[in-house]
Amino acid sequence: MKLIHSLIFLVSISWVHSTTKFVLLGSLGDLAKKYLWAALEENLWNTDLDVKIYGASRHFTSEGQILLNEILEKLPKRSLPLDGLEEKLSRAFKKLSDGDKIIADSKDMANVLFQKLNVAGENIQDGVSGLLKKLNQSPQEIKEDVSQLFEFVSGVGKKVLGSGQKALQRFLPEFKAVVDDFAKKSPKSSDELMKTIKVLLQHSQSRFSESKDAAVALLESLVKTGSSFQSRVSYLQLKTDTNYAEFCKDLTDEQMIFYLSIPPSAYISVTEMISRHCQKNSVKIRIAYEKPFGYGLESAETLFSSLHHFVGNENIFLIDHYLGKSITQQIPLIRKSNKEIESLLNKENVHSIYVRLLEEVDCEGRAGYYDKSGVFRDMLQNHATELLALITADVDGPDFTAAKLKLLQSLSKPNQHQVVAAQYHSYQEHVGSRSSTPTFAAVMFLSGLSRWENVPIIMMSGKSQKSDQKDVEVNFKSGGRLHVNFKPPEINYNGRSLLPEGFTSDKNPYITSLKNVIKGDKTLLPDMNTVLASWTVWDHVINLPKNLLLHPDHRNMAVSRHGKFLIAGYTENPMEQEHVKFFNKAFMVSDHEEHLYEHVAHDVVRVIKEKLEDSDKDVHIAVSGGGTILGVYKYLVAHSAKNSVPWEKVHIWQVDERCDIDHANARDLKKFLLEDVPNISESNVHFMPISETGCGDITKYQEKFTSVNPERKFNYVILGLGNDGHTASLFPTSKLISETEDFKHVEVDTSVSPQRLTVNFDLINRSDWVSILVTGSGKRDIIRDIREGKKFPVSNVVNDQLTWFIDEILL
């Protein structure tokens, strides 16, 4: 188990009237990555905060500290030597006989700098290799911590080399342009020739100097900061109850800030020890906790309840570094100050809202951690949801936190067809075992607030994408957009920047959040109630059944919205022949669940078009109820968006209905198909008769069917299959319905809506085409039993054009 070390700061900023002790708990490597680099960029240790770090750990006063010192000593302490570079460059320019030779030699000279930079990096690596051998004989805690620090130092080295390279890359094209320009001219005298050479030489030297200075300045800054950091840092072990008792025993009339960058599983126990030993007399404390805050709603409630019990809500500060980003903090400020933009943020003007946090990096090296969280817990429940609240919550009221809470509480709970989940191909290899953890997800929400009624909100995040894309996009019905981009940082409306003059985004978000804790400002920090509201929604999403798709490494998932559905990689291609087989003496299509919905929808559209090509008679389609049919609806909506379905000639009928308004199949048919396909005529949609008191008169439905459809048959029927073998509302206990009645009122043996209306088998079997769609892991046993010849209600479906569409995981 890793030791938890702490860095302890004495900060000169007054909280009330006296000095504040700042205790940073976490592993050395993790803290160095977040705060040592921030110290380099902001020179934090020398200016912003008057910091003194004290305390000692038994390990880090000896071997661990020696290893840290040796690593820091390997960093170059003076400018890189570039002896002879100018002389070599001058010689290159004297070779004027061949223009191409000039360019080639000059590029060779440019490479000299690269080589010298690389030598510096190799020297560091060689020195550290020896240190790593020492680490093998060190205690495990030191080995882990110093290895993390070395990883950080290696990252710094890459950044140093990059600084020199970027400057040279800017120089080389300019240099070539000057040489090309010179080659086009014919100098008329030796004086003119030498003058041109001198200008070119001066230009080149200044550019080489720029690239050298950029790299050297960064190295020297690091050495200076590292030295300052090293001279102030030692480590105090705060792990046990005794450690905290000893540390806090002499505290009186002081303010203390504890910043916890530790595993969340330790939050409650550490907080309890801080409360017991440090929160005494007139000592005042604040405790900052980094996300994640719980693993789900229940664990988050337990966490916050415990923290509140030990230290009180007023002393709890939650840290989400995305809210510490400079660009993030500008969102509510711009909304408040720009009335034109704010007046557009409503359902009358907004077409859709997207929050995207897509990353090119994959999970290699940290898949063990990631596999426990997945994309929903890693990015969507926290960062993406906080960003959504910033762009949509009411900023004009007195309490922005309360407004964010109201917005999050208004979010709908998506169904499984409003969620796309995927995993990149190499993830199984990276995690080292079979895993169903999604690494990409897109989720669509609707808000119950009147301001955002029917505005689709899509949040998506993923690893191993083609490139980084981290932004918030508000698309307006007018065609314009409000765009918040994180890399490069920008907020613009139709291309016009909204950022204030002089805006800089170089502030480290962890340092910004840290300063908010010191000031006691929670305005742009997560709130416990908003976190719980977020978990309420995301718990539901996480627990939904999902069709996990695969996507190639470092390729973007293609996700499109059609009505109230999200679809991954939609095409209008018919089913491939390789998926068509036989099952129970009928055709069978076996494929991934998501693809099955597309196959059925395409089949429906094919039959509609074929029937209308052969005759001008209307086409009659019958649909079942339940959750499975929603997957077909979303692809029918997608077809309709491409104007490929002549819905004005199509009648839609119900296969069955529950005589319970709250659970009626008609609700889904209206909400997820009719509302999103405006060219379906309401007069062509025929709902079975139910009311608040129960089933209506099914004979009237029969009369209407016979009147509208004299042939008394469906052209296409979509059925589902229950775990017990029932289809429509024809259950194992149902009596066979007489052939003269197409529809019947039945009572079934089920706890949900036992009173049902249903078609009979004869009407199903008279239909031109019948599809039975079977999805869900719970259907494996019934599919096996049907294959073995056992009889169930669905066995009574006998049709020459029957096709089973079966999820491949069931076979």
Coordinates of C-alpha atoms in Angstrom, one line a residue, residues 80-490:
L80 CA 23.8 24.7 -23.7
P81 CA 27.1 25.2 -25.6
L82 CA 26.8 26.1 -29.2
D83 CA 30.5 26.6 -29.8
G84 CA 31.5 26.9 -33.4
L85 CA 27.9 27.1 -34.7
E86 CA 28.3 30.6 -36.2
E87 CA 31.6 29.7 -37.8
K88 CA 30.1 26.6 -39.4
L89 CA 27.1 28.6 -40.6
S90 CA 29.4 31.3 -42.1
R91 CA 31.3 28.6 -44.1
A92 CA 28.0 27.3 -45.4
F93 CA 27.1 30.6 -46.9
K94 CA 30.4 30.9 -48.7
K95 CA 29.4 27.9 -50.8
L96 CA 27.4 30.0 -53.2
S97 CA 28.0 28.0 -56.4
D98 CA 25.0 25.7 -55.8
G99 CA 21.7 27.2 -54.4
D100 CA 20.4 23.7 -53.3
K101 CA 23.7 23.2 -51.5
I102 CA 23.2 26.3 -49.5
I103 CA 19.8 25.1 -48.2
A104 CA 21.1 21.6 -47.4
D105 CA 24.1 22.9 -45.5
S106 CA 22.1 25.4 -43.6
K107 CA 19.6 22.7 -42.6
D108 CA 22.5 20.6 -41.4
M109 CA 23.6 23.5 -39.2
A110 CA 20.1 23.8 -37.8
N111 CA 20.3 20.1 -36.9
V112 CA 23.3 20.9 -34.7
L113 CA 21.1 22.5 -32.2
F114 CA 18.7 19.6 -32.2
Q115 CA 21.6 17.3 -31.5
K116 CA 22.9 19.3 -28.6
L117 CA 19.5 19.5 -27.1
N118 CA 19.1 15.8 -27.4
V119 CA 22.5 15.2 -25.8
A120 CA 21.4 17.2 -22.8
G121 CA 18.3 15.0 -22.6
E122 CA 20.4 11.8 -22.9
N123 CA 22.7 12.9 -20.1
I124 CA 19.7 13.3 -17.9
Q125 CA 18.4 9.9 -18.9
D126 CA 21.7 8.2 -18.3
G127 CA 22.0 9.7 -14.9
V128 CA 18.5 8.7 -13.9
S129 CA 19.0 5.1 -15.1
G130 CA 21.5 4.6 -12.4
L131 CA 19.1 6.1 -9.9
L132 CA 16.4 3.6 -11.0
K133 CA 18.7 0.8 -10.2
K134 CA 19.0 2.1 -6.7
L135 CA 15.3 2.3 -6.5
N136 CA 15.1 -1.5 -6.9
Q137 CA 16.7 -1.8 -3.4
S138 CA 14.5 1.0 -1.9
P139 CA 11.3 0.5 0.1
Q140 CA 8.3 0.1 -2.2
E141 CA 6.8 3.4 -1.1
I142 CA 9.9 5.3 -2.2
K143 CA 10.2 3.4 -5.4
E144 CA 6.6 4.3 -6.4
D145 CA 6.8 7.9 -5.4
V146 CA 10.2 8.7 -7.0
S147 CA 9.3 6.7 -10.1
Q148 CA 6.3 9.0 -10.5
L149 CA 8.5 12.0 -10.0
F150 CA 10.9 10.7 -12.7
E151 CA 8.0 10.4 -15.0
F152 CA 7.2 14.0 -14.4
V153 CA 10.8 15.1 -15.0
S154 CA 10.8 13.2 -18.3
G155 CA 7.7 15.1 -19.4
V156 CA 9.6 18.3 -18.5
G157 CA 12.5 17.2 -20.7
K158 CA 10.2 16.7 -23.7
K159 CA 8.7 20.1 -23.2
V160 CA 12.2 21.7 -23.2
L161 CA 13.2 19.9 -26.4
G162 CA 9.9 21.0 -27.9
S163 CA 10.6 24.6 -27.2
G164 CA 13.8 24.6 -29.3
Q165 CA 12.2 22.6 -32.1
K166 CA 9.2 24.9 -32.4
A167 CA 11.4 27.9 -32.8
L168 CA 13.5 26.2 -35.4
Q169 CA 10.5 25.0 -37.3
R170 CA 9.3 28.6 -37.5
F171 CA 12.7 29.6 -38.8
L172 CA 13.4 27.1 -41.5
P173 CA 10.5 28.0 -43.9
E174 CA 11.5 31.7 -43.6
F175 CA 15.1 30.9 -44.2
K176 CA 14.3 28.9 -47.3
A177 CA 12.1 31.7 -48.6
V178 CA 15.0 34.2 -48.3
V179 CA 17.4 31.8 -50.1
D180 CA 14.9 31.2 -52.9
D181 CA 14.4 34.9 -53.3
F182 CA 18.2 35.4 -53.5
A183 CA 18.5 32.6 -56.1
K184 CA 16.0 34.4 -58.4
K185 CA 18.3 37.5 -58.5
S186 CA 21.5 37.9 -60.4
P187 CA 23.8 40.1 -58.3
K188 CA 25.5 42.7 -60.5
S189 CA 28.6 43.2 -58.3
S190 CA 30.6 41.5 -55.6
D191 CA 29.5 44.3 -53.1
E192 CA 25.8 43.6 -53.8
L193 CA 26.5 39.9 -53.4
M194 CA 28.3 40.3 -50.0
K195 CA 25.6 42.7 -48.8
T196 CA 22.9 40.1 -49.5
I197 CA 24.9 37.3 -47.8
K198 CA 25.4 39.5 -44.7
V199 CA 21.7 40.2 -44.4
L200 CA 20.9 36.5 -44.8
L201 CA 23.5 35.5 -42.2
Q202 CA 22.2 38.0 -39.6
H203 CA 18.7 36.8 -40.2
S204 CA 19.7 33.2 -39.8
Q205 CA 21.7 33.8 -36.6
S206 CA 18.9 35.7 -35.0
R207 CA 16.5 32.8 -35.6
F208 CA 19.0 30.2 -34.4
S209 CA 19.5 32.3 -31.3
E210 CA 15.7 32.5 -30.8
S211 CA 15.4 28.7 -30.8
K212 CA 18.5 28.3 -28.5
D213 CA 17.1 30.9 -26.1
A214 CA 13.7 29.4 -26.0
A215 CA 15.0 26.0 -24.8
V216 CA 17.7 27.3 -22.5
A217 CA 15.3 29.7 -20.8
L218 CA 12.9 26.9 -20.0
L219 CA 15.7 24.7 -18.7
E220 CA 17.1 27.5 -16.5
S221 CA 13.7 28.4 -15.2
L222 CA 13.1 24.7 -14.3
V223 CA 16.5 24.5 -12.5
K224 CA 15.8 27.7 -10.6
T225 CA 12.3 26.6 -9.6
G226 CA 13.4 23.0 -8.9
S227 CA 16.2 24.3 -6.6
S228 CA 13.7 26.6 -4.8
F229 CA 11.2 23.7 -4.5
Q230 CA 13.9 21.3 -3.3
S231 CA 15.3 23.7 -0.7
R232 CA 11.8 24.1 0.9
V233 CA 10.4 20.5 0.6
S234 CA 10.6 17.7 3.1
Y235 CA 7.9 15.2 3.8
L236 CA 5.7 14.4 6.8
Q237 CA 3.9 11.1 7.0
L238 CA 0.2 11.6 7.9
K239 CA -1.3 8.1 7.7
T240 CA -2.3 6.9 11.2
D241 CA -4.3 8.3 14.1
T242 CA -1.0 8.7 16.0
N243 CA 0.5 10.7 13.1
Y244 CA -2.4 13.2 13.2
A245 CA -2.4 13.4 17.0
E246 CA 1.3 14.2 17.0
F247 CA 1.0 16.8 14.2
C248 CA -1.9 18.7 15.7
K249 CA -1.1 18.5 19.4
D250 CA 0.3 22.0 19.7
L251 CA -2.2 23.8 17.5
T252 CA -3.9 26.9 19.0
D253 CA -5.7 29.8 17.5
E254 CA -4.7 28.8 13.9
Q255 CA -6.3 28.3 10.5
M256 CA -5.5 25.1 8.6
I257 CA -6.3 24.0 5.1
F258 CA -6.0 20.3 4.2
Y259 CA -5.9 19.6 0.5
L260 CA -6.6 15.9 -0.2
S261 CA -5.1 14.5 -3.4
I262 CA -5.6 10.9 -2.2
P263 CA -7.7 7.9 -3.1
P264 CA -11.4 8.8 -2.4
S265 CA -11.7 5.6 -0.4
A266 CA -9.6 7.3 2.3
Y267 CA -11.6 10.6 2.4
I268 CA -13.9 9.6 5.3
S269 CA -11.1 8.1 7.5
V270 CA -8.7 11.0 7.0
T271 CA -11.4 13.5 7.6
E272 CA -12.3 11.8 10.9
M273 CA -8.7 11.9 12.1
I274 CA -8.4 15.6 11.1
S275 CA -11.7 16.3 13.0
R276 CA -10.6 14.4 16.0
H277 CA -7.1 15.8 16.5
C278 CA -7.0 19.2 14.6
Q279 CA -10.4 20.7 15.0
K280 CA -10.1 21.8 18.6
N281 CA -10.0 25.0 20.7
S282 CA -10.1 27.9 18.3
V283 CA -8.4 26.1 15.4
K284 CA -10.4 26.6 12.2
I285 CA -10.1 24.2 9.3
R286 CA -11.0 23.8 5.7
I287 CA -10.7 20.6 3.8
A288 CA -10.5 20.4 0.0
Y289 CA -11.4 17.1 -1.8
E290 CA -10.6 16.3 -5.4
K291 CA -13.1 14.4 -7.5
P292 CA -14.5 11.8 -7.9
F293 CA -17.1 12.3 -5.2
G294 CA -18.5 8.8 -4.8
Y295 CA -18.9 5.9 -7.2
G296 CA -22.6 6.4 -7.6
L297 CA -25.5 8.2 -5.9
E298 CA -25.5 5.9 -2.8
S299 CA -21.8 6.2 -2.1
A300 CA -21.9 9.9 -2.7
E301 CA -24.7 10.3 -0.2
T302 CA -22.7 8.3 2.3
L303 CA -19.5 10.3 1.7
F304 CA -21.2 13.7 2.1
S305 CA -23.2 12.6 5.1
S306 CA -19.9 11.5 6.8
L307 CA -18.0 14.6 5.9
H308 CA -20.8 16.8 7.1
H309 CA -20.9 14.9 10.4
F310 CA -17.1 15.3 11.0
V311 CA -16.4 18.9 9.9
G312 CA -19.7 20.6 8.7
N313 CA -20.7 21.6 5.2
E314 CA -19.2 25.1 5.5
N315 CA -15.7 23.6 5.8
I316 CA -16.0 21.2 2.8
F317 CA -14.5 22.4 -0.5
L318 CA -14.9 20.2 -3.6
I319 CA -12.4 20.5 -6.4
D320 CA -13.1 19.8 -10.1
H321 CA -10.1 21.2 -12.0
Y322 CA -12.2 21.9 -15.1
L323 CA -14.0 24.6 -13.1
G324 CA -10.6 26.1 -12.3
K325 CA -9.7 26.6 -15.9
S326 CA -9.6 30.3 -16.9
I327 CA -11.9 29.7 -20.0
T328 CA -14.5 27.9 -17.8
Q329 CA -14.7 30.8 -15.4
Q330 CA -15.4 33.2 -18.2
I331 CA -18.7 31.4 -19.2
P332 CA -21.0 32.8 -16.5
L333 CA -19.2 36.2 -16.6
I334 CA -19.8 36.6 -20.4
R335 CA -23.4 35.5 -20.1
K336 CA -24.0 38.1 -17.4
S337 CA -22.3 40.9 -19.2
N338 CA -23.6 40.2 -22.8
K339 CA -27.3 40.6 -22.8
E340 CA -27.5 39.9 -26.6
I341 CA -26.1 36.4 -26.1
E342 CA -28.1 35.7 -22.9
S343 CA -31.4 36.6 -24.7
L344 CA -30.7 33.9 -27.3
L345 CA -30.2 31.1 -24.8
N346 CA -33.7 29.6 -24.7
K347 CA -36.0 27.1 -26.6
E348 CA -37.2 29.8 -29.1
N349 CA -33.7 30.2 -30.5
V350 CA -31.6 27.2 -29.6
H351 CA -31.6 24.1 -31.9
S352 CA -29.3 21.9 -29.9
I353 CA -26.5 21.9 -27.3
Y354 CA -23.4 19.7 -27.3
V355 CA -20.8 19.2 -24.6
R356 CA -17.8 17.2 -26.0
L357 CA -14.8 16.0 -24.0
L358 CA -13.0 13.8 -26.6
E359 CA -9.4 12.7 -26.0
E360 CA -6.8 11.3 -28.4
V361 CA -5.0 9.6 -25.5
D362 CA -6.0 6.0 -24.8
C363 CA -5.9 4.1 -21.5
E364 CA -2.6 2.2 -21.9
G365 CA -0.8 2.3 -18.6
R366 CA -3.8 3.3 -16.5
A367 CA -6.5 0.9 -17.7
G368 CA -6.6 -0.8 -14.3
Y369 CA -7.9 2.4 -12.7
Y370 CA -10.0 3.4 -15.7
D371 CA -11.8 0.0 -15.9
K372 CA -13.3 0.7 -12.5
S373 CA -14.8 4.0 -13.6
G374 CA -15.4 4.0 -17.3
V375 CA -16.3 7.1 -19.4
F376 CA -19.5 7.9 -17.4
R377 CA -17.8 8.3 -14.1
D378 CA -14.5 9.6 -15.4
M379 CA -15.7 12.6 -17.4
L380 CA -19.4 12.8 -18.0
Q381 CA -20.9 12.8 -14.5
N382 CA -18.5 15.5 -13.3
H383 CA -16.7 17.7 -15.9
A384 CA -19.3 17.5 -18.7
T385 CA -22.3 18.0 -16.4
E386 CA -20.7 21.0 -14.6
L387 CA -20.0 22.6 -18.0
L388 CA -23.6 22.0 -19.1
A389 CA -24.8 23.7 -15.9
L390 CA -22.6 26.7 -16.6
I391 CA -24.0 27.3 -20.1
T392 CA -27.7 26.6 -19.3
A393 CA -28.4 27.5 -15.7
D394 CA -30.0 30.9 -14.9
V395 CA -27.2 33.5 -14.3
D396 CA -29.5 36.4 -13.5
G397 CA -30.8 35.2 -10.2
P398 CA -29.3 35.8 -6.8
D399 CA -28.0 32.3 -6.3
F400 CA -26.1 30.7 -9.2
T401 CA -25.5 27.5 -7.3
A402 CA -29.3 27.1 -6.7
A403 CA -29.9 27.7 -10.4
K404 CA -27.4 25.0 -11.4
L405 CA -29.1 22.6 -9.0
K406 CA -32.5 23.4 -10.5
L407 CA -31.2 22.8 -14.0
L408 CA -29.6 19.4 -13.1
Q409 CA -32.8 18.3 -11.3
S410 CA -34.8 19.0 -14.5
L411 CA -32.8 16.7 -16.7
S412 CA -34.7 13.7 -18.1
K413 CA -33.6 10.2 -17.5
P414 CA -32.6 8.8 -21.0
N415 CA -33.8 5.5 -22.4
Q416 CA -31.3 3.0 -23.8
H417 CA -31.8 4.3 -27.3
Q418 CA -30.7 7.8 -26.3
V419 CA -27.3 6.4 -25.2
V420 CA -24.5 5.3 -27.5
A421 CA -21.7 3.4 -25.7
A422 CA -18.5 2.0 -27.3
Q423 CA -15.0 0.7 -26.6
Y424 CA -11.9 1.2 -28.6
H425 CA -10.4 -2.0 -30.1
S426 CA -7.2 -2.2 -28.1
Y427 CA -8.8 -1.6 -24.7
Q428 CA -9.1 -5.3 -23.9
E429 CA -5.3 -5.6 -24.5
H430 CA -4.6 -2.5 -22.4
V431 CA -6.7 -3.7 -19.4
G432 CA -5.4 -7.2 -19.7
S433 CA -8.7 -9.0 -19.5
R434 CA -12.2 -9.1 -21.0
S435 CA -14.1 -6.0 -20.1
S436 CA -17.5 -4.4 -20.9
T437 CA -16.4 -1.0 -19.6
P438 CA -17.3 1.7 -22.2
T439 CA -14.5 4.1 -23.2
F440 CA -16.8 6.3 -25.3
A441 CA -20.3 7.4 -24.7
A442 CA -22.8 9.9 -26.1
V443 CA -26.0 10.6 -24.2
M444 CA -29.0 12.8 -25.1
F445 CA -31.0 14.6 -22.4
L446 CA -34.0 16.9 -22.4
S447 CA -34.7 19.5 -19.7
G448 CA -38.0 19.9 -17.9
L449 CA -37.5 23.6 -17.5
S450 CA -39.8 25.7 -19.8
R451 CA -36.7 27.7 -20.9
W452 CA -35.2 24.6 -22.5
E453 CA -38.3 22.6 -23.4
N454 CA -37.6 20.1 -26.3
V455 CA -34.0 21.3 -26.8
P456 CA -31.8 18.2 -27.2
I457 CA -28.7 18.3 -25.0
I458 CA -26.0 15.8 -26.1
M459 CA -23.0 15.1 -23.9
M460 CA -20.2 12.9 -25.2
S461 CA -16.7 11.9 -24.1
G462 CA -14.2 9.2 -25.1
K463 CA -10.7 7.9 -25.1
S464 CA -8.6 7.0 -28.2
Q465 CA -10.4 9.4 -30.5
K466 CA -8.9 10.8 -33.7
S467 CA -7.9 14.1 -32.0
D468 CA -8.7 16.1 -28.9
Q469 CA -12.0 18.0 -29.0
K470 CA -13.0 19.6 -25.8
D471 CA -15.8 22.2 -26.3
V472 CA -19.3 23.3 -25.6
E473 CA -21.4 24.2 -28.7
V474 CA -24.8 25.9 -28.7
N475 CA -26.4 25.7 -32.1
F476 CA -29.0 28.3 -33.0
K477 CA -32.0 27.8 -35.2
S478 CA -30.8 30.8 -37.2
G479 CA -27.7 28.8 -38.2
G480 CA -25.3 30.6 -35.9
R481 CA -23.5 29.2 -32.8
L482 CA -22.0 30.0 -29.5
H483 CA -18.8 28.1 -29.1
V484 CA -16.7 27.5 -26.0
N485 CA -13.4 25.9 -26.9
F486 CA -10.7 24.7 -24.5
K487 CA -7.8 24.1 -26.8
P488 CA -7.0 26.7 -28.0
P489 CA -9.1 28.6 -25.3
E490 CA -11.8 30.7 -26.9

